[in-house]
Short mmCIF file of C-alpha atoms and ligand atoms in Angstrom, two decimals:
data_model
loop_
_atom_site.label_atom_id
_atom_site.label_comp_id
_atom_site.label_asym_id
_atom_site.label_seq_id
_atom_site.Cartn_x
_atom_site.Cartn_y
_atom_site.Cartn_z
CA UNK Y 1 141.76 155.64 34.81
CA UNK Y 2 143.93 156.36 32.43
CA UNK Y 3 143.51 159.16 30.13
CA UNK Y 4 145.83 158.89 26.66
CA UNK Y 5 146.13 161.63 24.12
CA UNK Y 6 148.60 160.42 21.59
CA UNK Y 7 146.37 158.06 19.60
CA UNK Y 8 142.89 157.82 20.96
CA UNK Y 9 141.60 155.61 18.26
CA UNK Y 10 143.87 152.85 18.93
CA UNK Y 11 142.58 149.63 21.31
CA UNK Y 12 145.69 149.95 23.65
CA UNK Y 13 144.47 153.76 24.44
CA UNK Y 14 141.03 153.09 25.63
CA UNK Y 15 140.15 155.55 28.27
CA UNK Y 16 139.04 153.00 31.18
CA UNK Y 17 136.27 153.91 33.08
CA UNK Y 18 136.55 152.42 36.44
CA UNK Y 19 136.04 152.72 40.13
CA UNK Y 20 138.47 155.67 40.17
CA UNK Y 21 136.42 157.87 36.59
CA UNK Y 22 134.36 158.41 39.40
CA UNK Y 23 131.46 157.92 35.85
CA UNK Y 24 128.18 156.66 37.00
CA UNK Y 25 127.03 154.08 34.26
CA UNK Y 26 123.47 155.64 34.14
CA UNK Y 27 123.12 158.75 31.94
CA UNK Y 28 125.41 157.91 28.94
CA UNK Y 29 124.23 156.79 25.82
CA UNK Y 30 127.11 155.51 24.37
CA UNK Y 31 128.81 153.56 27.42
CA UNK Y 32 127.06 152.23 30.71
CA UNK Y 33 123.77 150.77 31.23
CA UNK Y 34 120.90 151.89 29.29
CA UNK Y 35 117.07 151.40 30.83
CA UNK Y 36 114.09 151.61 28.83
CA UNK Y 37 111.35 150.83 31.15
CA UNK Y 38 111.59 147.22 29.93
CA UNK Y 39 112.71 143.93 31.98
CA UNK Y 40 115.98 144.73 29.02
CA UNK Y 41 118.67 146.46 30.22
CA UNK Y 42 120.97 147.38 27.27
CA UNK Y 43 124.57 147.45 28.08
CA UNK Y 44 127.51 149.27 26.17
CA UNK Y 45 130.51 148.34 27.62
CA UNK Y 46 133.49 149.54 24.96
CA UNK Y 47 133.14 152.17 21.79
CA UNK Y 48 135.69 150.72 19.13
CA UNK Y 49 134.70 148.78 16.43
CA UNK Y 50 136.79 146.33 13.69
CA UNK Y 51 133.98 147.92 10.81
CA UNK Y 52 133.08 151.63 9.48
CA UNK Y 53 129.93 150.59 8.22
CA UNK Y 54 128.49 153.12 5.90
CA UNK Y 55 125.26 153.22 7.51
CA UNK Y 56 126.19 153.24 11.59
CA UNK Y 57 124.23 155.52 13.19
CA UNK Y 58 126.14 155.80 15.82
CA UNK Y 59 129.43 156.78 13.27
CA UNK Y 60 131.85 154.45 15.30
CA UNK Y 61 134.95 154.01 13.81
CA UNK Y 62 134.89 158.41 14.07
CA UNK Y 63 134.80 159.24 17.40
CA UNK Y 64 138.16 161.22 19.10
CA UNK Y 65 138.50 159.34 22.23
CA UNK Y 66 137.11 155.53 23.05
CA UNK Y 67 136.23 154.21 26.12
CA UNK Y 68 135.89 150.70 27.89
CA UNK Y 69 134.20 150.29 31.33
CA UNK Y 70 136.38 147.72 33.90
CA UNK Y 71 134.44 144.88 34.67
CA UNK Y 72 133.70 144.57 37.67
CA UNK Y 73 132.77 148.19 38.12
CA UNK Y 74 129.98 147.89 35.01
CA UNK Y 75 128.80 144.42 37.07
CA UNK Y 76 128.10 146.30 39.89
CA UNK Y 77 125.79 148.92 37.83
CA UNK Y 78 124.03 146.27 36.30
CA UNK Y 79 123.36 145.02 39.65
CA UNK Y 80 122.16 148.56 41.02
CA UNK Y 81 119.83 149.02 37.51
CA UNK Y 82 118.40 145.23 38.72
CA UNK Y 83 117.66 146.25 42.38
CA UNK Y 84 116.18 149.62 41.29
CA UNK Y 85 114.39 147.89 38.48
CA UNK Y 86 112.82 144.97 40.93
CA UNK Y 87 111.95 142.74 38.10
CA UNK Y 88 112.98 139.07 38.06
CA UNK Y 89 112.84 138.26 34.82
CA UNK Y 90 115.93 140.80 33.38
CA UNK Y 91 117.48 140.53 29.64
CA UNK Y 92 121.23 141.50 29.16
CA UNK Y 93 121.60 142.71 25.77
CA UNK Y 94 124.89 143.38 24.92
CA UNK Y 95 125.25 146.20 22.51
CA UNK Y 96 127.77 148.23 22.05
CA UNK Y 97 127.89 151.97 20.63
CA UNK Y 98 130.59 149.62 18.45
CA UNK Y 99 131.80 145.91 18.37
CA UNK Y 100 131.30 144.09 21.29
CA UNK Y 101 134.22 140.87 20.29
CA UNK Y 102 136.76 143.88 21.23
CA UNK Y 103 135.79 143.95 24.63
CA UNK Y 104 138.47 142.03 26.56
CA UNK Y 105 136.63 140.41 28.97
CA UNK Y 106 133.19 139.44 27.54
CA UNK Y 107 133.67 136.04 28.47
CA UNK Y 108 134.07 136.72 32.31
CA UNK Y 109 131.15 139.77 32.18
CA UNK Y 110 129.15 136.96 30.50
CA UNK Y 111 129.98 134.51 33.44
CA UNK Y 112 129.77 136.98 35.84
CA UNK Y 113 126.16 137.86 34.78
CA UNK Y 114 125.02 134.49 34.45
CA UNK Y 115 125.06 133.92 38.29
CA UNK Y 116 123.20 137.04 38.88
CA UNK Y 117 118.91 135.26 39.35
CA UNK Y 118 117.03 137.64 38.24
CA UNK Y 119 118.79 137.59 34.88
CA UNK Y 120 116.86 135.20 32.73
CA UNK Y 121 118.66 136.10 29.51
CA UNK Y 122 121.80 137.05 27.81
CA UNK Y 123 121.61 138.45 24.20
CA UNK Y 124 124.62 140.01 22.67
CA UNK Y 125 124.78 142.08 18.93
CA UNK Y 126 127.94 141.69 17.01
CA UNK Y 127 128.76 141.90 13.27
CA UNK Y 128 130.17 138.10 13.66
CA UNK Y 129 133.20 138.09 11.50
CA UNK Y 130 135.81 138.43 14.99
CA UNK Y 131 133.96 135.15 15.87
CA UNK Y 132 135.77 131.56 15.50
CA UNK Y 133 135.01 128.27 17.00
CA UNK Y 134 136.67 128.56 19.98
CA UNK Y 135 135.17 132.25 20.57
CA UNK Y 136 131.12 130.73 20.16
CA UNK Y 137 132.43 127.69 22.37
CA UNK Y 138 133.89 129.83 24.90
CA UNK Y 139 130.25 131.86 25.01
CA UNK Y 140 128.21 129.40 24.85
CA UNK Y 141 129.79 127.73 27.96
CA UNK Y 142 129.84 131.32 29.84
CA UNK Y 143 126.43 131.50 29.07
CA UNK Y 144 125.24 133.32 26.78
CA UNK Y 145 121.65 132.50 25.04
CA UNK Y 146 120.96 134.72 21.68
CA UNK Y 147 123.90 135.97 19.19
CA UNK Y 148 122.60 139.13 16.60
CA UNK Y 149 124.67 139.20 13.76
CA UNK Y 150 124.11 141.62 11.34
CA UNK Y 151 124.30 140.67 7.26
CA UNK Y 152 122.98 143.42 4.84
CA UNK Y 153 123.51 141.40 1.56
CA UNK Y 154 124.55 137.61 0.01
CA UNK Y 155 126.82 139.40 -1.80
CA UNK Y 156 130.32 139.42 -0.24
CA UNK Y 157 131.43 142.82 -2.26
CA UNK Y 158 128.35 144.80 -1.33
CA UNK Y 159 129.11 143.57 2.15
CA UNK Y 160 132.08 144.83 2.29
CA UNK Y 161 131.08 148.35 0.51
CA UNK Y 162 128.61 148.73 3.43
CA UNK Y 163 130.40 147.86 6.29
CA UNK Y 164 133.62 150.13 4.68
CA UNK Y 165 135.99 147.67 4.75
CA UNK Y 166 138.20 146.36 1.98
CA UNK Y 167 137.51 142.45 2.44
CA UNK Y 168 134.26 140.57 4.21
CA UNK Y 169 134.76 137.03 4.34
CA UNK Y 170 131.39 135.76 4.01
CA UNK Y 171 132.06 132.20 3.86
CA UNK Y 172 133.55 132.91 7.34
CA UNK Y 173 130.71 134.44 8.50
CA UNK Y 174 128.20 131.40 7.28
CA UNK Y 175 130.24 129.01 8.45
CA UNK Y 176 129.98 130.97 11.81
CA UNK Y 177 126.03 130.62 11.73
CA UNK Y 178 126.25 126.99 11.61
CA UNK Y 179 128.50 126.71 14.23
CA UNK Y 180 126.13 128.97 16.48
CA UNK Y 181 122.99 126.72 14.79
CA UNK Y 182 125.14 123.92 16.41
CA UNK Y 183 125.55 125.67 19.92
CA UNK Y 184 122.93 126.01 22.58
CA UNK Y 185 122.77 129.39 21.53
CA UNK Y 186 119.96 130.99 19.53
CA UNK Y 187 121.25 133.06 16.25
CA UNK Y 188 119.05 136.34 15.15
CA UNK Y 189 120.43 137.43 11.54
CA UNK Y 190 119.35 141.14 11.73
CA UNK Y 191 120.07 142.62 8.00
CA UNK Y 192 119.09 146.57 7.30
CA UNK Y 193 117.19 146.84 4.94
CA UNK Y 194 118.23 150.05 2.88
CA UNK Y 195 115.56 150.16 0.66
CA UNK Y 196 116.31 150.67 -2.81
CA UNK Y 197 119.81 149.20 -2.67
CA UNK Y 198 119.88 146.06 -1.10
CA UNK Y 199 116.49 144.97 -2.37
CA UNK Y 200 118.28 141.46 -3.69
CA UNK Y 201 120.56 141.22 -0.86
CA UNK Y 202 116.88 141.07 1.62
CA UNK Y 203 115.59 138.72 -0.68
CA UNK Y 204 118.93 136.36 -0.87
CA UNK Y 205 119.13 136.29 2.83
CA UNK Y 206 115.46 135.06 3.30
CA UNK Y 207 116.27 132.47 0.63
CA UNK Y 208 119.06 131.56 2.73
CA UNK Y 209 117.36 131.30 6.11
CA UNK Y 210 114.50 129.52 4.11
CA UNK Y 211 117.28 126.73 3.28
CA UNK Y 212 118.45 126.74 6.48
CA UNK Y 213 115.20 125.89 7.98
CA UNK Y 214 114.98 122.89 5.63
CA UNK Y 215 118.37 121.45 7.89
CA UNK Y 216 115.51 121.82 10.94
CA UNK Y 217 116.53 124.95 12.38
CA UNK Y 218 113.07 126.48 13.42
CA UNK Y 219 112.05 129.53 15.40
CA UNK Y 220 113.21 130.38 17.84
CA UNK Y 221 116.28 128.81 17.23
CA UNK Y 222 116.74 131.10 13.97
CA UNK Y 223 115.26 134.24 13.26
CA UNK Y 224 115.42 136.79 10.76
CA UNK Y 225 115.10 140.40 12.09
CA UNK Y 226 114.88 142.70 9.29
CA UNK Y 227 115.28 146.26 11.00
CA UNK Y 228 114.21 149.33 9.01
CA UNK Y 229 116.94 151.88 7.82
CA UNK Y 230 116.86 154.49 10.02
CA UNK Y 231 119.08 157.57 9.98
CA UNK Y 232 120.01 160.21 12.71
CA UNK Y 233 121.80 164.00 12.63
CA UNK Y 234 124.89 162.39 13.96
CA UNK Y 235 125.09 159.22 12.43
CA UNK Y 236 126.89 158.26 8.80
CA UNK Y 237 124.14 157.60 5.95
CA UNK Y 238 124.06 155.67 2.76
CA UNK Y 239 123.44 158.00 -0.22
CA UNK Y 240 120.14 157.36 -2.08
CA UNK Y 241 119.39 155.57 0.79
CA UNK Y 242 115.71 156.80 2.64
CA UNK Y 243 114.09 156.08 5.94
CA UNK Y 244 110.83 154.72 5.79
CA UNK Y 245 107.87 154.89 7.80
CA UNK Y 246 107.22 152.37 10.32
CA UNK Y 247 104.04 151.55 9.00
CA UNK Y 248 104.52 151.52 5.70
CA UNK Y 249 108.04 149.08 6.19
CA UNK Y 250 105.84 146.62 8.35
CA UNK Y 251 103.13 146.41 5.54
CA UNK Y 252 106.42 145.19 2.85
CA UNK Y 253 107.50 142.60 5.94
CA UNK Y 254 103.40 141.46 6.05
CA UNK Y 255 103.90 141.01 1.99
CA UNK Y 256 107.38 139.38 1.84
CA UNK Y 257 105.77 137.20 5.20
CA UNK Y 258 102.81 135.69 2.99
CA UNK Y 259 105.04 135.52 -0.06
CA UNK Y 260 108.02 133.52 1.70
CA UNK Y 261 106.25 131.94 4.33
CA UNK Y 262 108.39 133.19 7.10
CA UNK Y 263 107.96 135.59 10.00
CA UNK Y 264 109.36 138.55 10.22
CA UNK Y 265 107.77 141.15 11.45
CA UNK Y 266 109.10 140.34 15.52
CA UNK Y 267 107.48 142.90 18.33
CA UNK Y 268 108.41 142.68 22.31
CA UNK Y 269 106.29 139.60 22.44
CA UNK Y 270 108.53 137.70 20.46
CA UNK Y 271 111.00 137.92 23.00
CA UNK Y 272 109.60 138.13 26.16
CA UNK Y 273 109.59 141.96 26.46
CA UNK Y 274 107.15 143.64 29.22
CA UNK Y 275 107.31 147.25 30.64
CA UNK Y 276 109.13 147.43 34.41
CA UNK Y 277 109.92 150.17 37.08
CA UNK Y 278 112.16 152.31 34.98
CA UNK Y 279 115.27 154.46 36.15
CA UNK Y 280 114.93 157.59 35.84
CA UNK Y 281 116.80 160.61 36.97
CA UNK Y 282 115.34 163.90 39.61
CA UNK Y 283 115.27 166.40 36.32
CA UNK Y 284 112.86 167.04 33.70
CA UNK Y 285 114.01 169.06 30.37
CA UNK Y 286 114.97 172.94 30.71
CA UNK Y 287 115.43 171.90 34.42
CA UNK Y 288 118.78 173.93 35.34
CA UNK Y 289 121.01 172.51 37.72
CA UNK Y 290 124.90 172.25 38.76
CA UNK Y 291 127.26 169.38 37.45
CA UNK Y 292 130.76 168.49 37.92
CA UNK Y 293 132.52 168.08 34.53
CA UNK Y 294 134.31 164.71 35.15
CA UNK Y 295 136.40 164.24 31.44
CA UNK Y 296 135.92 164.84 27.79
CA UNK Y 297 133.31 162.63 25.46
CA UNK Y 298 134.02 160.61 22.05
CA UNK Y 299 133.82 164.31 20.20
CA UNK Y 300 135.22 167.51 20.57
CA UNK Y 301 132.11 169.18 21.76
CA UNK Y 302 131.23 166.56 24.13
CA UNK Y 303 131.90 166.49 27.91
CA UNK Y 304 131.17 163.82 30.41
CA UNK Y 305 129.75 165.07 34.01
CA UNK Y 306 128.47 164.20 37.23
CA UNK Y 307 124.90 165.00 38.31
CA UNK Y 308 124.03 164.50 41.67
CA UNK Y 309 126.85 161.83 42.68
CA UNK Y 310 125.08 159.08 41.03
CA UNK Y 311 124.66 160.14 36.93
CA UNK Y 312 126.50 160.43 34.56
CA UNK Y 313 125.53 163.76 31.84
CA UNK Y 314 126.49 164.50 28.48
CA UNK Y 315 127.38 167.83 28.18
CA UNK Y 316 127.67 169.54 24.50
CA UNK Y 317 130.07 172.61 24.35
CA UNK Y 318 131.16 174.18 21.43
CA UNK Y 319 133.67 176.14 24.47
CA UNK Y 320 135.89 174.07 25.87
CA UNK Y 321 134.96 173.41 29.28
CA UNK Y 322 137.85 173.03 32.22
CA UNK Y 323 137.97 169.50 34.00
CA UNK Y 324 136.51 169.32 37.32
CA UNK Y 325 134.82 172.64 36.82
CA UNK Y 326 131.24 173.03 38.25
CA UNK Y 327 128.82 174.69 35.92
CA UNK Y 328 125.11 175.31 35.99
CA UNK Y 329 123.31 173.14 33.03
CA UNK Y 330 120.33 173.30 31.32
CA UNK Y 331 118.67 169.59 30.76
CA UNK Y 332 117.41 168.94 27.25
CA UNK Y 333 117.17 165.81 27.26
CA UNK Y 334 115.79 163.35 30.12
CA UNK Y 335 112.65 161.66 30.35
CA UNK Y 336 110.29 159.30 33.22
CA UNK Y 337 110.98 156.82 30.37
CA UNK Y 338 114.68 155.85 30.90
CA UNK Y 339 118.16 156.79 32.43
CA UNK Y 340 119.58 158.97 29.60
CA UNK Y 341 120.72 162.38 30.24
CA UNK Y 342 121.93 165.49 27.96
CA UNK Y 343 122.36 169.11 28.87
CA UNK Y 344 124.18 172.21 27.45
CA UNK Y 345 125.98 174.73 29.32
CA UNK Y 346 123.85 177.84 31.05
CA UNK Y 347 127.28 180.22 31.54
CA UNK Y 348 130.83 178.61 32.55
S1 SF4 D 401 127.02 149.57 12.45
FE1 SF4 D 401 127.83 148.27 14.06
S2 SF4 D 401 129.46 147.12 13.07
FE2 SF4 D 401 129.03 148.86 11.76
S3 SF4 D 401 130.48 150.48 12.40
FE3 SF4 D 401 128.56 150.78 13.55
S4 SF4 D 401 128.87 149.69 15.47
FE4 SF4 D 401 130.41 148.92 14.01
#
């Protein structure tokens, strides 16, 4: 593991987390492998990203220190989440707490996870402009089944004004879409709909997929996922911007569905989504209990610790906590539902 302090943002200073971390990949968030009593496992491999997107809720592109699981070791996680889950029919989705291109061996964890049975599907989520021709052939033939790509707008300026960057080639990014259109793989174009500001850019990008179609690119093959802007405490937001409620941003999908004649509003069904066995951990919240504080987190206030030998804990400390130290926790966050874990400091 190597543990760099001089410039924490860059790629080349990733903090690894390996065999040696000691980090169990259940517990985190941000990194590891995330269970939410579905046959999907979501797994964050690396925190850096190539955008600063306005909007991310997850504020990559901020964090002090950026991580990257070795390969092998986050394999054998997913493996343990499969056996503990005892469900044949497993998703990988691939999805980062950042851009998952930077990872530098997606094309072997891809491979690697294809000859694994009881995965059935590979999905990955990626802002697409890091991919070429070479990069879709090379994951298409190490198996991977459904590409994400986010696009918030038609418009390349407003594209780049949300993802805070200077240029977005759009034309890049199309001519990626055909190429994945052309692949084996499936393409999901998953805009945000910020409602209010990118009103056109939603309706452009159904007018697009509506053209598309008429080359014979049908569902599933292409879908449009429209999510709903959400915002969270410690996330970056678009001014002016405002959340919605659920139901009130499925009844505009139901309109915009009869109006356009496409689908859009896409539920669990759509993609073969069913509850499993979930992991969970031994603790329910204001549970107190000792952990081993392993390494710092992304942020200043956030520690990284061991729970009993097999999770992983955030720990938020406004006091800076020594390494290695055990302390006595209180849970407040941890639930029968998944495998994610947060506590705050009793005493040190
Ligand atoms: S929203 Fe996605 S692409 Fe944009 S900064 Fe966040 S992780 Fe990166």
């Amino acid at each position: 593991m190597s543990d760099p302090e001089e410039n924490p943002k860059s790629n080349s200073n990733l903090i690894i987390i390996d065999y040696k971390s000691n980090v169990p990949l259940f517990g985190l968030d941000f990194l590891g492998v995330l269970d939410r009593a579905t046959n999907v496992l979501e797994v964050k491999p690396i925190t850096i990203c190539n955008f600063h997107c306005k909007y991310c809720f997850v504020s990559a592109g901020d964090y002090d220190r950026n991580f990257s699981i070795d390969r092998d070791y986050l394999v054998e996680w997913i493996i343990k989440a499969i056996e503990l889950k005892n469900c044949d029919d497993i998703e990988i989705h691939l999805a980062a707490y950042g851009e998952v291109l930077l990872y530098k061996e997606l094309n072997e964890l891809i491979s690697d996870l294809r000859n694994i049975p009881e995965i059935k599907t590979i999905s990955m989520q990626s802002n697409g402009v890091l991919l070429t021709k070479k990069k879709i052939r090379e994951l298409e033939n190490a198996g991977l089944d459904r590409l994400n790509i986010s696009l918030n707008s038609m418009d390349e300026n407003e594209c780049a004004d949300y993802c805070g960057v200077k240029n977005y080639n759009l034309e890049h990014l199309l001519h990626v879409f055909d190429l994945v259109l052309k692949s084996k793989m499936e393409l999901l174009i998953a805009p945000v709909w910020f409602k209010g500001i990118n009103d056109n850019g939603i309706l452009d990008i159904i007018k697009y997929i509506k053209k598309v179609e008429e080359k014979g690119y049908k569902w599933p093959k292409l879908r449009l996922g429209i999510q709903n802007y959400l915002t969270y405490r410690t996330g970056r937001k678009i001014k002016k911007a405002r959340m919605r409620d659920f139901k009130y941003f499925y009844k505009l999908l139901q309109n915009m569905e009869k109006e356009y004649k496409i689908k859009l509003r896409l539920g669990p069904n759509d993609f073969g989504i069913h509850k499993t066995t979930a992991i969970y951990p031994s603790v329910r919240i204001d549970d107190i209990r000792n952990v081993e504080i392993l390494m710092k987190g992304r942020w200043r206030n956030e520690y990284i610790a061991l729970f009993e030998d097999k999770w992983a804990v955030k720990v938020l400390s406004k006091e800076k906590i020594p390494l290695k130290k055990k302390i006595r926790v209180k849970f407040i966050k941890s639930s029968l539902k998944g495998n994610l874990l947060t506590a705050i400091p009793t005493i040190h």
